[in-house]
PDB file of C-alpha atoms and ligand atoms in Angstrom:
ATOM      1  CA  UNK K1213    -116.921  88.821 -60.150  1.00 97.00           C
ATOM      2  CA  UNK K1214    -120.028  86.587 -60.831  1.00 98.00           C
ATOM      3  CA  UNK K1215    -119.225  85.061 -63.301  1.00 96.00           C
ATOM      4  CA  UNK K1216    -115.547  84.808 -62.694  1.00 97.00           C
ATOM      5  CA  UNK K1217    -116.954  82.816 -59.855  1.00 96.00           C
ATOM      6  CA  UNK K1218    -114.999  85.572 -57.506  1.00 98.00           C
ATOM      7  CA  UNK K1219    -116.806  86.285 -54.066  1.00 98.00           C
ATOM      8  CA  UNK K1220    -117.684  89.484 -53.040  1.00 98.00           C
ATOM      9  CA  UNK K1221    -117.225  91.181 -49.179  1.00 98.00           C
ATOM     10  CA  UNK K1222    -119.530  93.326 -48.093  1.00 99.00           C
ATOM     11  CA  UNK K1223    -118.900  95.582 -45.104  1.00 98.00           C
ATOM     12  CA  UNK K1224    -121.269  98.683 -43.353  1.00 98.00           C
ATOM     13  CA  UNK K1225    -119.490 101.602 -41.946  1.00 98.00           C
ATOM     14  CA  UNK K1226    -121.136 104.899 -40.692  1.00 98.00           C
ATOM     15  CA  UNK K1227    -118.314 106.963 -40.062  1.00 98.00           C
ATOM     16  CA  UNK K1228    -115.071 109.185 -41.558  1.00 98.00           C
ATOM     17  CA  UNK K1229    -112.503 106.610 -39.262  1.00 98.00           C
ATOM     18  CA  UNK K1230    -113.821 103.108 -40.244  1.00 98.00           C
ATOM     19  CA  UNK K1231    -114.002 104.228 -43.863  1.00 98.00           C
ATOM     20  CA  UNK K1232    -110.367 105.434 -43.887  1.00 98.00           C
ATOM     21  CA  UNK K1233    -109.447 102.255 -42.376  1.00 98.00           C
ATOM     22  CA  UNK K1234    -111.849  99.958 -44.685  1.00 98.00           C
ATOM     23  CA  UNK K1235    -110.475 102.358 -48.150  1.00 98.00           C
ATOM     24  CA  UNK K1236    -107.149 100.393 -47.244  1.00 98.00           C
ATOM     25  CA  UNK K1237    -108.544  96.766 -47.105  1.00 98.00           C
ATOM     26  CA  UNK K1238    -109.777  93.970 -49.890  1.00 98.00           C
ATOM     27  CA  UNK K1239    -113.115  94.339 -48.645  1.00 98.00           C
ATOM     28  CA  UNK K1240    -115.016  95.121 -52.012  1.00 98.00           C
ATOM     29  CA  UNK K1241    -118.260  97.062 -51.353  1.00 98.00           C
ATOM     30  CA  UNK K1242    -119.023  99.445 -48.302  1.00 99.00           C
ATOM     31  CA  UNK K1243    -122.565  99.719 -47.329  1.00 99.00           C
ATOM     32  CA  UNK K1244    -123.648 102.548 -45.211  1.00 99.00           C
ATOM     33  CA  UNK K1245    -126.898 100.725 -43.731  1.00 98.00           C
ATOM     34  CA  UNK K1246    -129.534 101.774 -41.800  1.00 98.00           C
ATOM     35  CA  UNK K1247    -128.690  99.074 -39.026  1.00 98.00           C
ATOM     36  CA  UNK K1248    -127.006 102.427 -38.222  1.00 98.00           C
ATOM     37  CA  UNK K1249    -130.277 103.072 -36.269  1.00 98.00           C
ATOM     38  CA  UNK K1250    -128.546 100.521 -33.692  1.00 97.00           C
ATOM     39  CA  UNK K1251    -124.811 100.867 -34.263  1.00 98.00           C
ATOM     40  CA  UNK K1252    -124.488 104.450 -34.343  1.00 98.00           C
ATOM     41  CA  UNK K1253    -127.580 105.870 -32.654  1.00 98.00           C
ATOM     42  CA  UNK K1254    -128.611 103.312 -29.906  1.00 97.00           C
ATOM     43  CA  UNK K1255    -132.479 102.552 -31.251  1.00 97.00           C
ATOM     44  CA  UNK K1256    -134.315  99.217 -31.601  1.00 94.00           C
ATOM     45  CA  UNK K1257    -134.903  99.079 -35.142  1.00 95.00           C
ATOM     46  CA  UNK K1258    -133.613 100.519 -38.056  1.00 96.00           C
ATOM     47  CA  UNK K1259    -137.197 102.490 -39.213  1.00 97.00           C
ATOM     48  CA  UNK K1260    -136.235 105.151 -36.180  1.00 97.00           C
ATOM     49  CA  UNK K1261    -133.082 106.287 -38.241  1.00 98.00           C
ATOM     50  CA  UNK K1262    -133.878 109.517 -40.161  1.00 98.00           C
ATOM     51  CA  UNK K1263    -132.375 110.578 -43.785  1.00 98.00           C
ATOM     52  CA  UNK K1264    -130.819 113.276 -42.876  1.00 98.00           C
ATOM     53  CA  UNK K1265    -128.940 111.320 -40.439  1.00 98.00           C
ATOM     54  CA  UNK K1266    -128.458 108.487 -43.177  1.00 98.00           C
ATOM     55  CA  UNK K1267    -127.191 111.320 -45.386  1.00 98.00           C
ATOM     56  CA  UNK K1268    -124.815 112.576 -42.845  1.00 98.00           C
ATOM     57  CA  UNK K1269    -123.496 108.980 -42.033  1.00 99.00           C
ATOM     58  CA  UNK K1270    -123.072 108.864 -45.984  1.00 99.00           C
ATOM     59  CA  UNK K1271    -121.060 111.711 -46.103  1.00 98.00           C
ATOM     60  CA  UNK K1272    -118.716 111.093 -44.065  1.00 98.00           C
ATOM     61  CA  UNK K1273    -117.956 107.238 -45.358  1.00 99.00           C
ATOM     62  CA  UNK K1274    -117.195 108.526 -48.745  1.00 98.00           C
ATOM     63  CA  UNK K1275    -115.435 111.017 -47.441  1.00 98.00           C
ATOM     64  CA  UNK K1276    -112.718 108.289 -45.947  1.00 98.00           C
ATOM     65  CA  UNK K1277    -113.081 105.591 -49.223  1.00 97.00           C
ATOM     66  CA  UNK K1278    -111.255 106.031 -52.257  1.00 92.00           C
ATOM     67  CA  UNK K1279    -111.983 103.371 -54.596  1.00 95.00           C
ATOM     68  CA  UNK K1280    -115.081 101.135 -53.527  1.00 98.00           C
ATOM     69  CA  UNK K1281    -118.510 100.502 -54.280  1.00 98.00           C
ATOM     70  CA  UNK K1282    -120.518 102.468 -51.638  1.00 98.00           C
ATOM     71  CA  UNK K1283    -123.894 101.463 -51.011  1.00 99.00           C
ATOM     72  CA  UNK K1284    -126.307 104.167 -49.494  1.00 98.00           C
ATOM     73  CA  UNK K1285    -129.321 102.211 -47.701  1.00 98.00           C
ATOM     74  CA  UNK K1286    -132.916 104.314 -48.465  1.00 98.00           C
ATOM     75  CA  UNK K1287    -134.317 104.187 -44.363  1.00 98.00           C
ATOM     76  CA  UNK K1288    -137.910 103.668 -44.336  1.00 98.00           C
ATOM     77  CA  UNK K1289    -138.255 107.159 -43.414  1.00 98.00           C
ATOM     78  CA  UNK K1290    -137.414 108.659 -46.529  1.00 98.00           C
ATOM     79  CA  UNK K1291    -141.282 107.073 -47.669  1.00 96.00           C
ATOM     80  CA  UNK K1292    -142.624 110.166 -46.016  1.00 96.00           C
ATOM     81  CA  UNK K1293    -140.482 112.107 -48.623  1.00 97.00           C
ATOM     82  CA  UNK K1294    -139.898 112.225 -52.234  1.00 97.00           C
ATOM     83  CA  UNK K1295    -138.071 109.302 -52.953  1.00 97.00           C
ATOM     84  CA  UNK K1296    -136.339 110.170 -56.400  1.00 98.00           C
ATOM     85  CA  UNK K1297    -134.907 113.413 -54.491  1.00 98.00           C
ATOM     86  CA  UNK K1298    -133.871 111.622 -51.566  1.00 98.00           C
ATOM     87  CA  UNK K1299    -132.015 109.260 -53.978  1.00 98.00           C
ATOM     88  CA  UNK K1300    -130.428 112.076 -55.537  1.00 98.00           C
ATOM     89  CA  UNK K1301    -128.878 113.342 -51.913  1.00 98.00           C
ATOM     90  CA  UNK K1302    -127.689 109.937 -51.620  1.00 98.00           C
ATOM     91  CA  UNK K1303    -125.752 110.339 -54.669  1.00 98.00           C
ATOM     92  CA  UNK K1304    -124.833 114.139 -53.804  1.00 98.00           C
ATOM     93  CA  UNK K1305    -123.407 112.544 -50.535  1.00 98.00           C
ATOM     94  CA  UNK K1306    -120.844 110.682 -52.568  1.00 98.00           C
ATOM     95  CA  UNK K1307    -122.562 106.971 -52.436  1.00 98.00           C
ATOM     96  CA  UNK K1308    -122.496 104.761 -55.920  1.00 98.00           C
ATOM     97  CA  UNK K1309    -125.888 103.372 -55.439  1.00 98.00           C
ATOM     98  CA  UNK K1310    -128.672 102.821 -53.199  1.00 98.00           C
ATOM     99  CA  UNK K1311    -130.565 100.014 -51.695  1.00 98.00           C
ATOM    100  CA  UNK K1312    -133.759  99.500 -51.046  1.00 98.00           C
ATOM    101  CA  UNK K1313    -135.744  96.608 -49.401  1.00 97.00           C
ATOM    102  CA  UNK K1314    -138.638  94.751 -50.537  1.00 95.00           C
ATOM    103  CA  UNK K1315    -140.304  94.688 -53.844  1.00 96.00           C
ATOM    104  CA  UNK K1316    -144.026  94.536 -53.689  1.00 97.00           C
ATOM    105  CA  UNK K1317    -145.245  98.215 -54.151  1.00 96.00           C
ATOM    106  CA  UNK K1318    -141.838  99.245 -54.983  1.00 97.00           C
ATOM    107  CA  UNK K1319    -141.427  98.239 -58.722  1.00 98.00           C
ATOM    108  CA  UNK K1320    -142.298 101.712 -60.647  1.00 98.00           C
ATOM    109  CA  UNK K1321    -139.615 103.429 -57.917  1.00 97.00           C
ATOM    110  CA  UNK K1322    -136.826 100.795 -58.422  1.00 98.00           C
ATOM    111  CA  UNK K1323    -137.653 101.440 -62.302  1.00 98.00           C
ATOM    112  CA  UNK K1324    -137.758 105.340 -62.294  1.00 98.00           C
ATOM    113  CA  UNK K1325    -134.087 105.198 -59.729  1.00 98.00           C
ATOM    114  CA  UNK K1326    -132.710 102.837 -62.452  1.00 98.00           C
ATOM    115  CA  UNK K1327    -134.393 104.480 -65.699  1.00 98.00           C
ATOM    116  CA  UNK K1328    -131.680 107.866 -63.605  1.00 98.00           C
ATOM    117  CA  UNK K1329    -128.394 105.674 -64.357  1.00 98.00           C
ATOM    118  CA  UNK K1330    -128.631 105.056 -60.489  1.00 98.00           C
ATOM    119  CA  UNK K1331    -127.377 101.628 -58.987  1.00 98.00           C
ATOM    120  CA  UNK K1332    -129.857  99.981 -56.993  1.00 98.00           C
ATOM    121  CA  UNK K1333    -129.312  96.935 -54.592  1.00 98.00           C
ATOM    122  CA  UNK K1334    -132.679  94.984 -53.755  1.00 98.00           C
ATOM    123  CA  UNK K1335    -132.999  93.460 -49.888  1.00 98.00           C
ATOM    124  CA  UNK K1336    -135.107  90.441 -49.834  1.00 98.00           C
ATOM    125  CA  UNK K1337    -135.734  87.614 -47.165  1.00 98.00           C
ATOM    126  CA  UNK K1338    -135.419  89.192 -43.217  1.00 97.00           C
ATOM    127  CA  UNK K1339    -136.166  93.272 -44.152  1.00 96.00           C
ATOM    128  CA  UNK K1340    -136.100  95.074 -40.578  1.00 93.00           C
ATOM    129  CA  UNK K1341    -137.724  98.164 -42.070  1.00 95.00           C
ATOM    130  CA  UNK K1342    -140.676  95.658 -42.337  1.00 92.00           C
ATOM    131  CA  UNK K1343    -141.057  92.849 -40.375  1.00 89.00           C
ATOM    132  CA  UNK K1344    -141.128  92.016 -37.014  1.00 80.00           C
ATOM    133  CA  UNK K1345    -138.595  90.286 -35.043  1.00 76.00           C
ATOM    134  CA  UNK K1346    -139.816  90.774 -31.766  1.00 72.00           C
ATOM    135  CA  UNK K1347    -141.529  87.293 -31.579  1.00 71.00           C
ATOM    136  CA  UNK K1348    -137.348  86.149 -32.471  1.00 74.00           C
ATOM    137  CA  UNK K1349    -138.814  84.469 -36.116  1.00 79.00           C
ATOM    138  CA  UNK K1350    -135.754  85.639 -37.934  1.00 91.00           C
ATOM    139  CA  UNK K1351    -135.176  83.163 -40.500  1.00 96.00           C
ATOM    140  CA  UNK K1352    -137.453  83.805 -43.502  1.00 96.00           C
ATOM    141  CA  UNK K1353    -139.045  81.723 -46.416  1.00 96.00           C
ATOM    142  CA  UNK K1354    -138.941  78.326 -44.651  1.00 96.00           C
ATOM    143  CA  UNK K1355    -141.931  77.209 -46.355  1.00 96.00           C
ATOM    144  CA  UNK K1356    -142.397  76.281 -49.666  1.00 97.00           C
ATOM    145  CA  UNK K1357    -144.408  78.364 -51.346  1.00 97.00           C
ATOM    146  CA  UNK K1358    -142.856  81.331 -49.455  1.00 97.00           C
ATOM    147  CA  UNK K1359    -139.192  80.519 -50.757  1.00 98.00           C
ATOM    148  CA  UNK K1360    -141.107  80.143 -54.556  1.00 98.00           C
ATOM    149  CA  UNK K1361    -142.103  83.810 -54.026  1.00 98.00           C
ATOM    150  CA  UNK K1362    -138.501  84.912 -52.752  1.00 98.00           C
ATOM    151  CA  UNK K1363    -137.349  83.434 -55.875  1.00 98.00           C
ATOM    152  CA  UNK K1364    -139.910  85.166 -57.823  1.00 98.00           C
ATOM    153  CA  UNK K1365    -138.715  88.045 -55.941  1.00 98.00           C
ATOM    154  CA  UNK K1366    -135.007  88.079 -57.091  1.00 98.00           C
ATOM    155  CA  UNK K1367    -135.861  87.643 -61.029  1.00 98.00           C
ATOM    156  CA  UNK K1368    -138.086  90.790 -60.539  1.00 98.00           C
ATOM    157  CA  UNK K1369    -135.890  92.754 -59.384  1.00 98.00           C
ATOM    158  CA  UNK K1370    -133.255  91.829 -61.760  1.00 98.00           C
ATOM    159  CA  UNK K1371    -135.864  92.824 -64.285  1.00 98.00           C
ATOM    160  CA  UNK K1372    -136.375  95.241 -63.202  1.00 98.00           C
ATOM    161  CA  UNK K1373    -132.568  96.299 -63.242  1.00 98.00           C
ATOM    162  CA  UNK K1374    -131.315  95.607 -59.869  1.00 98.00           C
ATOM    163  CA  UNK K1375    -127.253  95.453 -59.860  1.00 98.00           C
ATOM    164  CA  UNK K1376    -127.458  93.242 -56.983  1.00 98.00           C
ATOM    165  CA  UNK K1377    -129.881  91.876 -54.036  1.00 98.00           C
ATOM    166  CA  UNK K1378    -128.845  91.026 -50.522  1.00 98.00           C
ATOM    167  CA  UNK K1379    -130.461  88.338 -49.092  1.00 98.00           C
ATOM    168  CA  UNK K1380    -131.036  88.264 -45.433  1.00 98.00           C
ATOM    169  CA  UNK K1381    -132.228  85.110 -42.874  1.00 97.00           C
ATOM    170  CA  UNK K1382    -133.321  82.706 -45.301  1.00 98.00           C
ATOM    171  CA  UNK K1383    -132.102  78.875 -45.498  1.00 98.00           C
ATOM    172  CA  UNK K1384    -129.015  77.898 -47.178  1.00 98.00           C
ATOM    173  CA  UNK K1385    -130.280  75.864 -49.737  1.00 98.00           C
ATOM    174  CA  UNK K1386    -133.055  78.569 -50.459  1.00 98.00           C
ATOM    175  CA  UNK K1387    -130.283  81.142 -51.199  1.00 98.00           C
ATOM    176  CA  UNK K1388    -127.668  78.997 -53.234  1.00 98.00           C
ATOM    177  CA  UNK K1389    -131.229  78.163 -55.088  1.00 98.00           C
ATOM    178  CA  UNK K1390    -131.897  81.834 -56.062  1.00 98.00           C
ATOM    179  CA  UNK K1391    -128.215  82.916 -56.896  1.00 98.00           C
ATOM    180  CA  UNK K1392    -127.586  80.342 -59.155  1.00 98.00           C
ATOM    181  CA  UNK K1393    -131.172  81.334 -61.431  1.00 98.00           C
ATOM    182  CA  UNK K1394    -130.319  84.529 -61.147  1.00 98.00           C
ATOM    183  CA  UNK K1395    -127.183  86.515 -63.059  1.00 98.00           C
ATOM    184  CA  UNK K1396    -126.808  89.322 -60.687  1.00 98.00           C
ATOM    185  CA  UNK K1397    -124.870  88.820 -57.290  1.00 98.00           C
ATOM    186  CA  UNK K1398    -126.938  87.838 -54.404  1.00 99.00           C
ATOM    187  CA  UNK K1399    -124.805  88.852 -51.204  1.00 98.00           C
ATOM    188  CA  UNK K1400    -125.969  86.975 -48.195  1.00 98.00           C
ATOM    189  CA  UNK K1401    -126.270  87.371 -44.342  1.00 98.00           C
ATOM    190  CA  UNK K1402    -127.452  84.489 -42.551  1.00 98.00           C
ATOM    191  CA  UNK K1403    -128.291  82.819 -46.090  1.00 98.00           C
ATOM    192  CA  UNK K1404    -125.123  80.274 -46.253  1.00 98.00           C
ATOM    193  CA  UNK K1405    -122.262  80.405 -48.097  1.00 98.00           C
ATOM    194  CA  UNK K1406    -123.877  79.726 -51.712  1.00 98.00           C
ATOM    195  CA  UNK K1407    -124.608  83.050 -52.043  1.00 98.00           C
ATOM    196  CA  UNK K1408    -122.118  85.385 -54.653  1.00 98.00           C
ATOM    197  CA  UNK K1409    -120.525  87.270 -51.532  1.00 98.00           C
ATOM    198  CA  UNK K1410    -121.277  88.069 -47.842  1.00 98.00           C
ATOM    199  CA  UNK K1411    -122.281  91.089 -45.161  1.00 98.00           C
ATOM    200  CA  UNK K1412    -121.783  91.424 -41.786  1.00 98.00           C
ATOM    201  CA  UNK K1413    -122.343  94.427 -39.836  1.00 98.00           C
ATOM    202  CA  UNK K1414    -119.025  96.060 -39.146  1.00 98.00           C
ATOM    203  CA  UNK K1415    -119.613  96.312 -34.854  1.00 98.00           C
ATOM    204  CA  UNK K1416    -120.754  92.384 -35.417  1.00 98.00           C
ATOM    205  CA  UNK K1417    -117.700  91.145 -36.654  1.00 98.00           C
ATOM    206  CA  UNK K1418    -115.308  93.043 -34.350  1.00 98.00           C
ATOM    207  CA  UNK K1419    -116.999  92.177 -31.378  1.00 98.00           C
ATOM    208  CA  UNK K1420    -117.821  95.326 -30.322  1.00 97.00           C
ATOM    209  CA  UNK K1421    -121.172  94.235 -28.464  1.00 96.00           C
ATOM    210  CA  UNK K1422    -122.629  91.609 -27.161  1.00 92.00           C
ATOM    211  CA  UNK K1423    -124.797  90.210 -29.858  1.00 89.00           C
ATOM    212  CA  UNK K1424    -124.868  86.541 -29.999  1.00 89.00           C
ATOM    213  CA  UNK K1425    -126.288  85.890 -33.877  1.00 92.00           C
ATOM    214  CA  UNK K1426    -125.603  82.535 -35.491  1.00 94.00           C
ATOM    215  CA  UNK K1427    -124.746  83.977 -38.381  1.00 96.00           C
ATOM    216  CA  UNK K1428    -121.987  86.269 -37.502  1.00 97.00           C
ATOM    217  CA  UNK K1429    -118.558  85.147 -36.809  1.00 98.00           C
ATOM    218  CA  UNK K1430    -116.030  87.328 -34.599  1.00 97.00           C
ATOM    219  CA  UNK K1431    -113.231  87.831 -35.733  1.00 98.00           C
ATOM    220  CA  UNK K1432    -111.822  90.436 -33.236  1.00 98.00           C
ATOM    221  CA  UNK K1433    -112.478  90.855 -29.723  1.00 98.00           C
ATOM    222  CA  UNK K1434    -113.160  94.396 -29.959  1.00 98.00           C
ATOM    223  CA  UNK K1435    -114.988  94.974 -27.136  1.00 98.00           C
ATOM    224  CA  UNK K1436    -112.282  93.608 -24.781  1.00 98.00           C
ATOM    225  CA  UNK K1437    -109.422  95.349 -26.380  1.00 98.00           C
ATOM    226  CA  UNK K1438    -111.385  98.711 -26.331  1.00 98.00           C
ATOM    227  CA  UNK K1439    -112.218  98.452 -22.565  1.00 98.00           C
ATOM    228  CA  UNK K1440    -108.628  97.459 -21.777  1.00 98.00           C
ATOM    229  CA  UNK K1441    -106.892  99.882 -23.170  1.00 98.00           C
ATOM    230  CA  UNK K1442    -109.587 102.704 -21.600  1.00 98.00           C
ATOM    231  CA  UNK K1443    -108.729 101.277 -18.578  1.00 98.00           C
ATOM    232  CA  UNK K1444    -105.281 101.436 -18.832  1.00 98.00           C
ATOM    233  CA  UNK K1445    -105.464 104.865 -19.493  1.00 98.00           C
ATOM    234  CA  UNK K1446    -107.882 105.377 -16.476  1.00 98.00           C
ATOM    235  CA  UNK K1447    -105.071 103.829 -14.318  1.00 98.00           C
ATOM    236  CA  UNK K1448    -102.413 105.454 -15.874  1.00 98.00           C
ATOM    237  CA  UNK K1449    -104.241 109.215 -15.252  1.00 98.00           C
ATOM    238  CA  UNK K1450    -104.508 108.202 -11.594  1.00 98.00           C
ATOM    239  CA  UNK K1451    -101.156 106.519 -11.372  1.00 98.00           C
ATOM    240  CA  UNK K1452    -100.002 109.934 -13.148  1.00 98.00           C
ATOM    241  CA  UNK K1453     -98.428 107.800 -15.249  1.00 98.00           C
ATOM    242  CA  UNK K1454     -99.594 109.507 -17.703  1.00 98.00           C
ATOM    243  CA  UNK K1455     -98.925 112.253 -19.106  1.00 98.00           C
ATOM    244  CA  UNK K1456     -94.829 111.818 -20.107  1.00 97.00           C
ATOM    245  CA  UNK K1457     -92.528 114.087 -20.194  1.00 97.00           C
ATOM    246  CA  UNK K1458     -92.457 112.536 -23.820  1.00 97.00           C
ATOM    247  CA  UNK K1459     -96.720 113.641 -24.120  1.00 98.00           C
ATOM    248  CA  UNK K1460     -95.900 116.944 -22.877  1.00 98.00           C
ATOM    249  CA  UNK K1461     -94.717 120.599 -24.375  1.00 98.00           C
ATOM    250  CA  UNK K1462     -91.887 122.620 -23.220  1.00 94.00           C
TER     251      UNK K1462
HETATM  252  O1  KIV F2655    -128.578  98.022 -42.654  1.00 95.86           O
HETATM  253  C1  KIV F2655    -127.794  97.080 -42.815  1.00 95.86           C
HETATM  254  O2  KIV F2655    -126.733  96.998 -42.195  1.00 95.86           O
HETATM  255  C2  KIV F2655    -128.178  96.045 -43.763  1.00 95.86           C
HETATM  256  C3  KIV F2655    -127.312  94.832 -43.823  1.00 95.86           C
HETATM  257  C4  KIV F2655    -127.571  93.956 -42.657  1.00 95.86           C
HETATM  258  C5  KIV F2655    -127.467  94.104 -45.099  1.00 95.86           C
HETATM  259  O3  KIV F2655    -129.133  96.183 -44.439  1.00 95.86           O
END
């Protein structure tokens, strides 16, 4: 898709439903992230998800996708473990590849996952297992010779046999820089629109909380139509509106 200058979509799901309902869309890759620490479980930060919980979620994506790329996302968790076999459940779990963030410290384990025939997806730029947000410093790289080691970053993990690196909360420039020196697709979330495709997390872009970040666009107001229709059924059970003869057995 690269280099037939085709852009990619990148959703996350964490569950049997959404998956069913993503299997039957364009969108081109599924990743089943750990911002599922926050989505699906209510935490701060994605390093309180654990992988047995990221294995479940796994599970039951794949379980409702028939013919994407799924993306199983390593939590920082599964440090604590044996990283080759954790891969492995990933891949037991029904996901394509894996991703991992960061690259310092992580070069022999991206090579031994790859040296396996096993997809991995790099994370550079804003990686919440990591860093620190607290302070609100999102956007990453801004100086020079921190953007030269981004871009450092990238070519080593394409050497290092990286399918494809998501780059997260870095300046646009910065990111249409790397993916155009680099022949694997960079897919980008708050990095601009020169990147090779794009993320958002699925409960971002259907409004289904109140998050204000600049660099997700809404294209559903899912909250509202959610709480509507509960309340509609609220009134309707104390109107007894509901249920019909029509909802009822005879
Ligand atoms: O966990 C996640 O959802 C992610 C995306 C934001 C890229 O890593």
């Amino acid at each position: 898709m690269k280099k037939n200058n085709k852009k990619i979509s990148m959703i996350t799901a964490y569950d049997y439903t959404t998956a069913k309902i993503i299997s039957d869309t364009n969108i081109d890759w599924v990743l089943v992230g750990d911002s599922a620490a926050m989505t699906m479980h209510g935490h701060n930060s994605t390093p309180e998800i654990s992988v047995d919980e990221m294995i479940s979620h796994t599970k039951a994506v794949c379980k409702g996708i028939s013919d994407k790329l799924i993306i199983g996302d390593i939590p920082l968790k599964a440090f604590n473990e044996n990283i080759l076999e954790v891969v492995n459940r990933f891949i037991k779990a029904g996901a394509n590849a894996v991703k991992l963030e960061g690259v310092d410290g992580f070069e022999d384990i991206i090579k031994q996952i790859v040296d396996k025939d096993i997809k991995v997806m790099g994370h550079l730029g804003l990686t919440p297992q990591t860093i620190d947000i607290s302070s609100g410093n999102v956007v990453q790289a801004r100086d020079e010779s921190s953007a030269e080691k981004l871009i450092a970053d990238a070519k080593k993990l394409e050497q290092l046999g990286c399918f494809a690196i998501v780059l997260e909360c870095i300046p646009a420039k910065l990111a249409s820089q790397v993916s155009q020196e680099i022949n694997i697709p960079t897919i980008g979330i708050g990095a601009g629109i020169g990147c090779d495709g794009q993320v958002l997390v699925i409960q971002d872009m259907l409004g289904m909380n109140d998050n204000k970040f600049k660099f997700v666009k809404k294209y559903l107001n899912g909250q509202k139509l959610i709480s509507d229709a509960l309340n509609e059924f609220d009134k309707d059970v104390k109107e007894q509106k509901f249920p019909t003869e029509e909802n009822s057995f005879k």
